[in-house]
Every structure is written in structure tokens, then in C-alpha cells.
Coordinates of C-alpha atoms and ligand atoms in Angstrom, one line a residue:
X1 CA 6.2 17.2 -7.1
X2 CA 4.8 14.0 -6.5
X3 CA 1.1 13.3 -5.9
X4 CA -1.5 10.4 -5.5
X5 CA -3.1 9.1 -8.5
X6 CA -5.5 6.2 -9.6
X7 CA -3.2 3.4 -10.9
X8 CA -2.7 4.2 -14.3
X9 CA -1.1 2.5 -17.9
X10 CA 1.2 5.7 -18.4
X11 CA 3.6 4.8 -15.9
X12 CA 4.2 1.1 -17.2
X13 CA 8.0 1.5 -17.7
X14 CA 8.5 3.1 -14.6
X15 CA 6.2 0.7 -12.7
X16 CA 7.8 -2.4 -13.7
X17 CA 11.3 -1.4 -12.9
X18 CA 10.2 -1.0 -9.6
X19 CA 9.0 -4.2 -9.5
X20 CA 12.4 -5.4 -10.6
X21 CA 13.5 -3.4 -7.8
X22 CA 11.4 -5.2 -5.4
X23 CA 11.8 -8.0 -6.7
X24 CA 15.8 -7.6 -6.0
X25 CA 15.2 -7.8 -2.4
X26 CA 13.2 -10.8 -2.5
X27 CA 9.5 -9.6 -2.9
X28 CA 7.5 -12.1 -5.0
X29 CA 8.8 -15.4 -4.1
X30 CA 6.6 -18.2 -2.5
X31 CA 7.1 -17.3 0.9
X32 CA 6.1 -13.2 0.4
X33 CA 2.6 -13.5 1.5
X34 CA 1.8 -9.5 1.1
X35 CA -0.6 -8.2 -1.2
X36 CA 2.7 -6.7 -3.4
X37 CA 4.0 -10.6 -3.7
X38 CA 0.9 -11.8 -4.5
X39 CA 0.9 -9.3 -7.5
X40 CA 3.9 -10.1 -8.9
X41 CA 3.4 -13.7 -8.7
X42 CA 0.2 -13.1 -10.2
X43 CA 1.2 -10.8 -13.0
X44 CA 4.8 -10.9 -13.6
X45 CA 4.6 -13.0 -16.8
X46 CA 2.1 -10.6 -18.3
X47 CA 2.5 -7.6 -17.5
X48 CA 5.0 -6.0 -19.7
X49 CA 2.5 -6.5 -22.6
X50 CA 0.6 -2.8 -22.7
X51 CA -2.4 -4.3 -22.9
X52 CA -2.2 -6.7 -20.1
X53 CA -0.4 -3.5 -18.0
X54 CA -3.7 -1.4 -18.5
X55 CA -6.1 -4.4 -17.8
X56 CA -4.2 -4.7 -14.4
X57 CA -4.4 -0.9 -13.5
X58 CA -8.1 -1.5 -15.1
X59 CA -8.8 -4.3 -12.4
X60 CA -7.1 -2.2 -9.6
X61 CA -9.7 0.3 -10.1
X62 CA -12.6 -1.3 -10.0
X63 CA -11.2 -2.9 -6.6
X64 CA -12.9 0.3 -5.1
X65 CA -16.3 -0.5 -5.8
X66 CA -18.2 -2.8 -4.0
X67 CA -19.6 -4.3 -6.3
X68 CA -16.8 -5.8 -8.0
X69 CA -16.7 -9.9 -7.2
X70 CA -13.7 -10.4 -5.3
X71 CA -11.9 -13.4 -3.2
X72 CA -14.2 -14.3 -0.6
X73 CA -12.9 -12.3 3.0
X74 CA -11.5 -9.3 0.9
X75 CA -13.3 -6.3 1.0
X76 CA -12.9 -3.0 -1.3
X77 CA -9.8 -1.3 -1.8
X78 CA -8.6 1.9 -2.9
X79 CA -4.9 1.6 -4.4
X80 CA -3.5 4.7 -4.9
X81 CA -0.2 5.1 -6.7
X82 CA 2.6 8.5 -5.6
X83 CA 4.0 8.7 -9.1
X84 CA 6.3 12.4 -9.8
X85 CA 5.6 13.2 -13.6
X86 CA 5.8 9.5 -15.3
X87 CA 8.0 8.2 -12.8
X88 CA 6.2 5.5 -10.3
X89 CA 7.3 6.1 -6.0
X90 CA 5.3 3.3 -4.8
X91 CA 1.6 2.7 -3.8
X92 CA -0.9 3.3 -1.0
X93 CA -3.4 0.5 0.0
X94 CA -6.7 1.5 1.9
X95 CA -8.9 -1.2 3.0
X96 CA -12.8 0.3 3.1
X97 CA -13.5 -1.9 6.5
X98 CA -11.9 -4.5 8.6
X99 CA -12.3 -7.9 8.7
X100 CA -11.4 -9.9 11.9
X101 CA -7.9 -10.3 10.3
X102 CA -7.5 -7.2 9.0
X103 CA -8.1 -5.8 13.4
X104 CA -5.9 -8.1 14.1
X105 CA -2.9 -7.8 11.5
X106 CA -3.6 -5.7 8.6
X107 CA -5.1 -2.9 8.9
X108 CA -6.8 -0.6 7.1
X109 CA -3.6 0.9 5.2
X110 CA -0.7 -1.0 3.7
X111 CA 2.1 0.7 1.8
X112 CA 5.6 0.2 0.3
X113 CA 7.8 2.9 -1.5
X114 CA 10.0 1.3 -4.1
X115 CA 13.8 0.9 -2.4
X116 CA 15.9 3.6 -5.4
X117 CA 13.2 6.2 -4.0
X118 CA 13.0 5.2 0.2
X119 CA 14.9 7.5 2.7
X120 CA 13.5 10.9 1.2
X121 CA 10.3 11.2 2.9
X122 CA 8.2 9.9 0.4
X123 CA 6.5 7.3 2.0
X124 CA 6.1 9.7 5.6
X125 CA 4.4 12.2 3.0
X126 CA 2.6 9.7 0.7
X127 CA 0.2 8.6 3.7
X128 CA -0.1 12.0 4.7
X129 CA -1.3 12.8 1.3
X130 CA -3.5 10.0 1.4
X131 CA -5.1 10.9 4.6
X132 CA -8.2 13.2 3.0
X133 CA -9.4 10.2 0.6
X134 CA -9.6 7.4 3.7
X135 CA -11.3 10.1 5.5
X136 CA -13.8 10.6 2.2
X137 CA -14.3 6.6 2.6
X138 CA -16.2 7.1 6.0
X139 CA -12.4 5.9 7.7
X140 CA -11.8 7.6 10.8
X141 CA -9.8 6.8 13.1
X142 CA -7.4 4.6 10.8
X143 CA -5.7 1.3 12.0
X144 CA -2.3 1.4 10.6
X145 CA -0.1 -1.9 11.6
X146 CA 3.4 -2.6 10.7
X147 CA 6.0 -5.4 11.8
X148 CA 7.6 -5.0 15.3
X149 CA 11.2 -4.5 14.1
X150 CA 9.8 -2.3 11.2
X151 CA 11.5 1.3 12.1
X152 CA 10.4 3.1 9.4
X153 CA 7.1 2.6 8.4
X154 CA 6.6 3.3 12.5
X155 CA 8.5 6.4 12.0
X156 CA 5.9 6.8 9.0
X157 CA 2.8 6.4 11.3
X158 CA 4.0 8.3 14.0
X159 CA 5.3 10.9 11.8
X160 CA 1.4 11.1 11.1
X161 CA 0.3 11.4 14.6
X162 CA -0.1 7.6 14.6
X163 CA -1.4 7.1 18.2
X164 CA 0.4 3.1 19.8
X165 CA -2.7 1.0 20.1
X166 CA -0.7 -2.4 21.3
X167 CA 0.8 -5.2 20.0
X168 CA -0.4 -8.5 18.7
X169 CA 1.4 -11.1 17.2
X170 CA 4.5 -9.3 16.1
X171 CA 2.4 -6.2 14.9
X172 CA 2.5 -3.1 16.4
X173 CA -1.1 -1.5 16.1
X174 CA -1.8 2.4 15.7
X175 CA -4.8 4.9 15.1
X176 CA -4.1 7.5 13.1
X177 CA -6.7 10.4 12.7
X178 CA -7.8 11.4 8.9
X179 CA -9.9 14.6 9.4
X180 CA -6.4 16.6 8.8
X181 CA -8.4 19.8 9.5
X182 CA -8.7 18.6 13.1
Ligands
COA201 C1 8.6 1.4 5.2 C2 8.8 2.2 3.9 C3 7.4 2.4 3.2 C4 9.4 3.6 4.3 O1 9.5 4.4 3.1 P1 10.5 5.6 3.0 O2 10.0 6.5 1.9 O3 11.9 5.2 3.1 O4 10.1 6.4 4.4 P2 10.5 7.9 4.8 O5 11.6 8.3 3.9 O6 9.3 8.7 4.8 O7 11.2 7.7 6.2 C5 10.4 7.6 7.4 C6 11.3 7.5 8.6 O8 11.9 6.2 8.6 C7 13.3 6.3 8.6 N1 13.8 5.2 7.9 C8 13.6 5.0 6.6 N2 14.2 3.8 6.2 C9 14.8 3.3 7.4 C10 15.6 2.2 7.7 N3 15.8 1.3 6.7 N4 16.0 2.0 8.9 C11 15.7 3.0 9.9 N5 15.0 4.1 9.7 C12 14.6 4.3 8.4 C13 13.6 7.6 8.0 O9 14.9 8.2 8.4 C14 12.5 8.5 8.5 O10 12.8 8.8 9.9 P3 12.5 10.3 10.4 O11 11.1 10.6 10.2 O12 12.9 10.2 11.9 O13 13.5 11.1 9.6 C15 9.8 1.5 2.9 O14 11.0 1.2 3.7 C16 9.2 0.3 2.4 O15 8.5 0.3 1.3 N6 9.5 -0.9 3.0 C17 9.1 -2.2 2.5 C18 7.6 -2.3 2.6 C19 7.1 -2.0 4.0 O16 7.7 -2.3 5.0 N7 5.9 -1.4 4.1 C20 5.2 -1.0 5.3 C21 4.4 -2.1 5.8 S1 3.6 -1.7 7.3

């Protein structure tokens, strides 16, 4: 059964066929300005060395402590990856706070579920398995944003009691409650 873990070396093979997957329908080239292109352009000519695999799971890692130095405007992140044994699903993003961008556009979560594993409710029970550790990061409500025209990670939110905010600049905005005891 597939569950949330830190981002971790033993999944290497796994991980970077997904990226060949995503990479298939376009993600990583100069116009994908997501967090998920801007990690393949950054590590794509590296990554399949072991080492330099586990010193980029290292540096995702440490992304959740504050301390960490980091681009100027980003703020901690949790990345959370929904692996089943040593296969890698996709990942889970959670912003700690929002910047005036991330109200606007971003969010606090982001997500993707590599395409050989979408359409089986992964990614609808991936967020609600990530739920408890936003709540544990003081997040409550959560803004979760996602293209206009993007019907299923809406069906994702909603599918998690997502509750329609509005609508800025082509994103459609949604709270979504983390105390799942509630
Ligand atoms: C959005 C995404 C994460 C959905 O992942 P997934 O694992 O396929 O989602 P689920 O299987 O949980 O499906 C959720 C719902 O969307 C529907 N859905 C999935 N793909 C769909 C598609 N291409 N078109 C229409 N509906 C779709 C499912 O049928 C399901 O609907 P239901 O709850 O009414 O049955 C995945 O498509 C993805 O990674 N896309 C690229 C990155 C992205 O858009 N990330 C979100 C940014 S906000």
C-alpha cells in the first residue's frame, strides 16, 4: 500500500523513470516554470550518479528546516514523496507560510503524480494522507490552487472537502481543512 515518506536514495531507479515520464510530456523545458521543471533542469545531468541522487534527496530534506539558506522569497518546505514498496507515485509539496505570491497563485500545497500511475486515485489519496503533517506544521486551513482548466487536481481538492475560495489570474483558490479529526 502506498504511503508518504521523506525523499529518500532507495527509490533512485524508480524516481528517475518518472522523471523520464515527465519529462515525455514536456516537464523540464525552458518554459515549465514549476518547482518539478526547475528540478529537472537543475538536476538532470547529475542525478543518475548515486551519490549525487542522495545529496539531492539530502538537500530536499533539510528544505524543512528553517534554517536552511535558501533563494531569497522561498520559505520552508516539506517534500513528501507517495512511493508503494521501492516504486516512486509522485510527491507532495507543503509550503510552511505564504508569501504574497504564494496567496495569490501558489499555495501552500503543490503536487504531481507521475502520468504511468495517474487515474487510480493516488493523487486524491496522497493529499489526504498528507493532511495530518500540514496540520503538525501549524497549517490550518490550507490554500490549495490549481489551473482553471485543471479537472483533476480540482476533483483532488474537492475530493478533500476543498472549500472554492475564488479565482485570480487563471487559478482557482480553495481551503481545505487539515484537522481530519474534525
Ligand atoms: C492532477 C494530478 C495530480 C491528478 O493525479 P491522479 O492520481 O490522476 O488523480 P486521481 O486519480 O486521484 O483523480 C482525481 C479525479 O480527477 C479525475 N481525473 C484524473 N485525471 C483526469 C483527466 N486527465 N481529466 C479529467 N479528469 C481526470 C479522476 O477521474 C478523479 O475524479 P473522481 O474523483 O471524480 O473519480 C495529475 O494529473 C498530475 O500530476 N498532473 C500534472 C501536475 C498537476 O497538474 N499537478 C497539480 C497542480 S495544482
Amino acid at each position: 500500500m502506498p504511503e508518504l515518506v521523506a525523499p529518500t536514495p532507495a527509490v533512485q531507479v524508480s524516481y528517475l523513470k518518472a522523471i523520464d515520464e515527465f519529462q515525455a510530456e514536456g516537464r523540464g523545458h525552458d518554459d515549465d516554470h514549476t518547482m518539478l521543471g526547475d528540478e529537472i533542469r537543475t538536476n538532470r545531468d547529475t542525478w543518475q550518479a548515486p551519490e549525487a541522487f542522495a545529496a539531492y534527496t539530502a538537500r530536499l530534506r533539510a528544505d524543512t528546516l528553517e534554517e536552511t539558506p535558501r533563494r531569497q522569497g522561498w520559505v520552508p518546505c516539506t517534500t513528501l514523496w507517495y512511493v508503494d514498496g521501492d516504486e516512486y507515485l509522485g510527491r507532495i509539496a507543503i509550503r510552511h507560510r505564504l508569501t504574497e505570491w504564494l496567496l495569490e497563485y501558489g499555495g501552500h500545497i503543490g503536487y504531481d503524480m507521475r502520468p504511468s500511475a495517474r487515474r487510480r486515485g493516488h493523487a486524491t489519496a496522497m493529499l489526504r494522507a498528507a493532511l495530518p503533517a500540514t496540520k503538525r506544521l501549524g497549517i490550518d486551513p490550507a490554500l490549495i490552487t490549481c489551473d482553471s482548466d485543471n479537472v483533476a487536481s480540482r476533483r483532488v481538492i474537492e475530493a478533500n472537502g476543498g472549500r472554492f475560495a475564488d479565482e485570480r489570474g487563471g487559478k482557482l483558490r480553495f481551503w481545505v481543512t487539515t484537522d481530519t479529526a474534525t
